[in-house]
PDB file of C-alpha atoms in Angstrom:
ATOM      1  CA  UNK B 230       4.956  -4.608   4.353  1.00 76.00           C
ATOM      2  CA  UNK B 231       6.558  -1.302   3.469  1.00 76.00           C
ATOM      3  CA  UNK B 232       9.817  -3.067   2.582  1.00 78.00           C
ATOM      4  CA  UNK B 233       8.020  -5.519   0.275  1.00 76.00           C
ATOM      5  CA  UNK B 234       6.174  -2.639  -1.394  1.00 75.00           C
ATOM      6  CA  UNK B 235       9.470  -0.904  -2.106  1.00 74.00           C
ATOM      7  CA  UNK B 236      10.897  -4.143  -3.519  1.00 74.00           C
ATOM      8  CA  UNK B 237       7.920  -4.370  -5.872  1.00 71.00           C
ATOM      9  CA  UNK B 238       8.449  -0.751  -6.849  1.00 70.00           C
ATOM     10  CA  UNK B 239      12.114  -1.424  -7.685  1.00 71.00           C
ATOM     11  CA  UNK B 240      11.284  -4.414  -9.864  1.00 63.00           C
ATOM     12  CA  UNK B 241       9.003  -2.161 -11.906  1.00 60.00           C
ATOM     13  CA  UNK B 242      12.028  -0.300 -13.273  1.00 59.00           C
ATOM     14  CA  UNK B 243      12.901  -3.168 -15.634  1.00 60.00           C
ATOM     15  CA  UNK B 244      11.953  -2.509 -19.282  1.00 54.00           C
ATOM     16  CA  UNK B 245      10.320  -5.924 -19.745  1.00 56.00           C
ATOM     17  CA  UNK B 246       8.186  -5.412 -16.638  1.00 59.00           C
ATOM     18  CA  UNK B 247       7.117  -1.963 -17.858  1.00 58.00           C
ATOM     19  CA  UNK B 248       5.914  -3.415 -21.155  1.00 57.00           C
ATOM     20  CA  UNK B 249       3.962  -6.107 -19.339  1.00 60.00           C
ATOM     21  CA  UNK B 250       2.369  -3.494 -17.071  1.00 58.00           C
ATOM     22  CA  UNK B 251       1.269  -1.419 -20.045  1.00 56.00           C
ATOM     23  CA  UNK B 252      -0.485  -4.467 -21.461  1.00 54.00           C
ATOM     24  CA  UNK B 253      -2.247  -5.055 -18.128  1.00 57.00           C
ATOM     25  CA  UNK B 254      -3.624  -1.517 -18.105  1.00 53.00           C
ATOM     26  CA  UNK B 255      -1.488  -0.082 -15.308  1.00 55.00           C
ATOM     27  CA  UNK B 256      -3.624  -1.484 -12.469  1.00 56.00           C
ATOM     28  CA  UNK B 257      -0.526  -2.604 -10.597  1.00 61.00           C
ATOM     29  CA  UNK B 258       0.961   0.891 -10.644  1.00 68.00           C
ATOM     30  CA  UNK B 259      -2.184   2.368  -9.087  1.00 76.00           C
ATOM     31  CA  UNK B 260      -2.420  -0.363  -6.493  1.00 78.00           C
ATOM     32  CA  UNK B 261       1.247   0.032  -5.583  1.00 80.00           C
ATOM     33  CA  UNK B 262       0.881   3.811  -5.328  1.00 82.00           C
ATOM     34  CA  UNK B 263      -2.178   3.655  -3.070  1.00 83.00           C
ATOM     35  CA  UNK B 264      -0.552   0.984  -0.904  1.00 85.00           C
ATOM     36  CA  UNK B 265       2.506   3.186  -0.408  1.00 86.00           C
ATOM     37  CA  UNK B 266       0.226   6.108   0.483  1.00 86.00           C
ATOM     38  CA  UNK B 267      -1.564   3.904   3.020  1.00 87.00           C
ATOM     39  CA  UNK B 268       1.759   2.921   4.608  1.00 88.00           C
ATOM     40  CA  UNK B 269       2.818   6.582   4.870  1.00 90.00           C
ATOM     41  CA  UNK B 270      -0.522   7.526   6.464  1.00 90.00           C
ATOM     42  CA  UNK B 271      -0.291   4.696   8.987  1.00 91.00           C
ATOM     43  CA  UNK B 272       3.242   5.778   9.877  1.00 92.00           C
ATOM     44  CA  UNK B 273       2.144   9.373  10.433  1.00 93.00           C
ATOM     45  CA  UNK B 274      -0.821   8.362  12.567  1.00 92.00           C
ATOM     46  CA  UNK B 275       1.383   6.154  14.739  1.00 92.00           C
ATOM     47  CA  UNK B 276       3.854   9.021  15.249  1.00 93.00           C
ATOM     48  CA  UNK B 277       1.140  11.366  16.557  1.00 93.00           C
ATOM     49  CA  UNK B 278       1.544  12.529  20.147  1.00 94.00           C
ATOM     50  CA  UNK B 279      -1.918  11.301  21.159  1.00 94.00           C
ATOM     51  CA  UNK B 280      -3.110   8.075  19.591  1.00 93.00           C
ATOM     52  CA  UNK B 281      -6.565   6.775  20.494  1.00 93.00           C
ATOM     53  CA  UNK B 282      -7.862   3.241  20.214  1.00 93.00           C
ATOM     54  CA  UNK B 283      -9.891   4.343  17.165  1.00 92.00           C
ATOM     55  CA  UNK B 284      -6.663   5.425  15.476  1.00 92.00           C
ATOM     56  CA  UNK B 285      -5.065   2.067  16.222  1.00 93.00           C
ATOM     57  CA  UNK B 286      -8.073   0.184  14.858  1.00 92.00           C
ATOM     58  CA  UNK B 287      -7.956   2.313  11.696  1.00 90.00           C
ATOM     59  CA  UNK B 288      -4.232   1.562  11.275  1.00 91.00           C
ATOM     60  CA  UNK B 289      -4.839  -2.141  11.751  1.00 92.00           C
ATOM     61  CA  UNK B 290      -7.616  -2.168   9.160  1.00 89.00           C
ATOM     62  CA  UNK B 291      -5.344  -0.319   6.684  1.00 88.00           C
ATOM     63  CA  UNK B 292      -2.519  -2.808   7.233  1.00 89.00           C
ATOM     64  CA  UNK B 293      -4.837  -5.797   6.861  1.00 89.00           C
ATOM     65  CA  UNK B 294      -6.020  -4.536   3.464  1.00 87.00           C
ATOM     66  CA  UNK B 295      -2.500  -4.819   1.998  1.00 85.00           C
ATOM     67  CA  UNK B 296      -1.340  -8.417   1.549  1.00 85.00           C
ATOM     68  CA  UNK B 297       1.094 -10.310  -0.643  1.00 83.00           C
ATOM     69  CA  UNK B 298       0.563 -13.581  -2.484  1.00 82.00           C
ATOM     70  CA  UNK B 299       3.910 -14.744  -3.730  1.00 82.00           C
ATOM     71  CA  UNK B 300       5.400 -11.616  -5.293  1.00 74.00           C
ATOM     72  CA  UNK B 301       2.010 -10.139  -6.187  1.00 78.00           C
ATOM     73  CA  UNK B 302       0.409  -7.289  -4.296  1.00 78.00           C
ATOM     74  CA  UNK B 303      -3.204  -7.843  -3.290  1.00 80.00           C
ATOM     75  CA  UNK B 304      -5.040  -4.774  -2.015  1.00 81.00           C
ATOM     76  CA  UNK B 305      -8.633  -4.585  -0.839  1.00 80.00           C
ATOM     77  CA  UNK B 306     -10.378  -1.306  -1.650  1.00 74.00           C
ATOM     78  CA  UNK B 307     -10.826   1.193   1.163  1.00 68.00           C
ATOM     79  CA  UNK B 308     -12.732   4.433   1.224  1.00 65.00           C
ATOM     80  CA  UNK B 309     -11.514   6.139   4.401  1.00 63.00           C
ATOM     81  CA  UNK B 310      -8.207   7.869   3.777  1.00 63.00           C
ATOM     82  CA  UNK B 311      -7.838   9.369   7.250  1.00 63.00           C
ATOM     83  CA  UNK B 312      -8.931   8.233  10.704  1.00 63.00           C
ATOM     84  CA  UNK B 313     -11.811  10.106  12.268  1.00 59.00           C
TER      85      UNK B 313
END
């Protein structure tokens, strides 16, 4: 998922795509940013020295909230940034 997010980020550098994003209100930029943040957080949690089953469930729920339909990013909203 992280690789596909980076591919989407690279395609955003095209001038035509930037103009289309401005017309859409920039929702895709925010969604892409928060998805990348989620991937970084999941990676950090998984690299911790002690990982509990609650941490793994949190990581799984974060990963399930980021999906792709075709080349479009679909992200469900989440309110918990960090595992408890």
